[in-house]
Amino acid sequence: MIRAGMGLTLESGHREPRLQQTYRCKVVEFTEDVIYISYPLNEETQRSAFLLKGTKLLATFIGYDQNVYTFPTEVTGREIKGMPVVKLFYPGDKKLKSIQRRNFLHVPLTVKAVIESEQEQPDVMEIMTKNISAGGVAGSFHHSLLFNEKDSVVVRLSLPNREGALQHLELKGEVVRITAPTSCKVGQLFIKFMDMEKQTKEMMIRYTLKRQLDLRRKGLL
């Protein structure tokens, strides 16, 4: 399941919000029970991180079958493999936990998103997102109902980071649930992402992990 060149997302202190950090790295080499990774980059500082031997981590990666997997690991040392690398314990393929789309980490996010149907004369509507994950997005709207369940759509939105920069995305999706607005409440729209490229999915997983960390530090989760 693990392959050289594969990207990994590592999360430390995942059981204690105040201590949480997320990192990204690449697999350089692997054996039956050891993964050699490039020095991990701290998502918050954007600097290489020095992880002490014995540091326990939760690793996440996207397999070649496009499913997302996690496994517990631990730093076991350092070596030189043509470059400095960090050694991680690998518990084996049988210990991998597959994350179903519905179980992707959802984090609160309030931004405007444009939803466009994939038809010859497309309908376009604007929603305000409520939460987002690597699997989909939920949002609210006040105007007339334009879409139906199972409609294929394109979602255009921009993800803000803590520095204020924006990551512009255009994602294919399918409407899985929608309710029309009434005089008493806003309409609700739920979209699952479809045919997402591996690189984009990895970025979304990293983004949601980092946003969860930021919100927990601020006491908002």
CSV table of N, CA and C in Angstrom, one decimal, residues 62 66-69 99-107 132-136 196 201 205 208:
chain,number,residue,atom,x,y,z
A,62,ILE,N,-3.3,9.1,0.8
A,62,ILE,CA,-4.2,8.7,-0.2
A,62,ILE,C,-3.6,7.6,-1.0
A,66,GLN,N,-7.3,5.7,-4.6
A,66,GLN,CA,-8.0,6.9,-4.3
A,66,GLN,C,-8.7,6.9,-3.0
A,67,ASN,N,-8.6,5.9,-2.2
A,67,ASN,CA,-9.1,5.9,-0.8
A,67,ASN,C,-8.2,6.5,0.2
A,68,VAL,N,-8.7,7.1,1.2
A,68,VAL,CA,-7.9,7.7,2.3
A,68,VAL,C,-7.6,6.7,3.4
A,69,TYR,N,-6.4,6.6,3.9
A,69,TYR,CA,-6.0,5.7,4.9
A,69,TYR,C,-5.3,6.4,6.0
A,99,ILE,N,-10.7,5.6,5.6
A,99,ILE,CA,-11.7,6.6,5.9
A,99,ILE,C,-12.7,6.8,4.8
A,100,GLN,N,-13.9,6.5,5.1
A,100,GLN,CA,-15.0,6.6,4.1
A,100,GLN,C,-15.3,8.1,3.9
A,101,ARG,N,-15.8,8.4,2.7
A,101,ARG,CA,-16.1,9.8,2.3
A,101,ARG,C,-16.9,10.5,3.4
A,102,ARG,N,-17.9,9.8,3.9
A,102,ARG,CA,-18.8,10.5,4.9
A,102,ARG,C,-18.1,10.7,6.2
A,103,ASN,N,-16.9,10.1,6.4
A,103,ASN,CA,-16.2,10.3,7.6
A,103,ASN,C,-15.0,11.3,7.5
A,104,PHE,N,-14.9,11.9,6.3
A,104,PHE,CA,-13.8,12.9,6.2
A,104,PHE,C,-14.1,14.0,7.3
A,105,LEU,N,-13.0,14.6,7.7
A,105,LEU,CA,-13.1,15.6,8.7
A,105,LEU,C,-13.8,16.9,8.2
A,106,HIS,N,-14.9,17.2,8.8
A,106,HIS,CA,-15.7,18.4,8.5
A,106,HIS,C,-15.3,19.5,9.4
A,107,VAL,N,-15.0,20.7,8.8
A,107,VAL,CA,-14.6,21.8,9.7
A,107,VAL,C,-15.5,23.0,9.3
A,132,ILE,N,-16.9,22.3,5.4
A,132,ILE,CA,-16.3,21.7,4.2
A,132,ILE,C,-15.4,20.5,4.7
A,133,SER,N,-15.2,19.6,3.8
A,133,SER,CA,-14.3,18.5,4.0
A,133,SER,C,-13.7,18.1,2.7
A,134,ALA,N,-12.8,17.1,2.7
A,134,ALA,CA,-12.3,16.5,1.4
A,134,ALA,C,-13.4,15.8,0.7
A,135,GLY,N,-14.5,15.5,1.3
A,135,GLY,CA,-15.6,14.7,0.7
A,135,GLY,C,-16.7,15.6,0.2
A,136,GLY,N,-16.9,16.8,0.7
A,136,GLY,CA,-18.0,17.6,0.2
A,136,GLY,C,-18.1,18.9,1.0
A,196,MET,N,-12.3,13.9,-7.7
A,196,MET,CA,-11.3,14.8,-7.2
A,196,MET,C,-9.9,14.3,-7.5
A,201,LYS,N,-7.1,16.4,-3.4
A,201,LYS,CA,-7.7,15.7,-2.2
A,201,LYS,C,-6.7,15.8,-1.0
A,205,ILE,N,-7.3,17.6,2.6
A,205,ILE,CA,-7.1,16.9,3.9
A,205,ILE,C,-6.2,17.7,4.8
A,208,THR,N,-8.1,20.9,6.0
A,208,THR,CA,-9.1,20.7,7.1
A,208,THR,C,-8.4,20.3,8.4
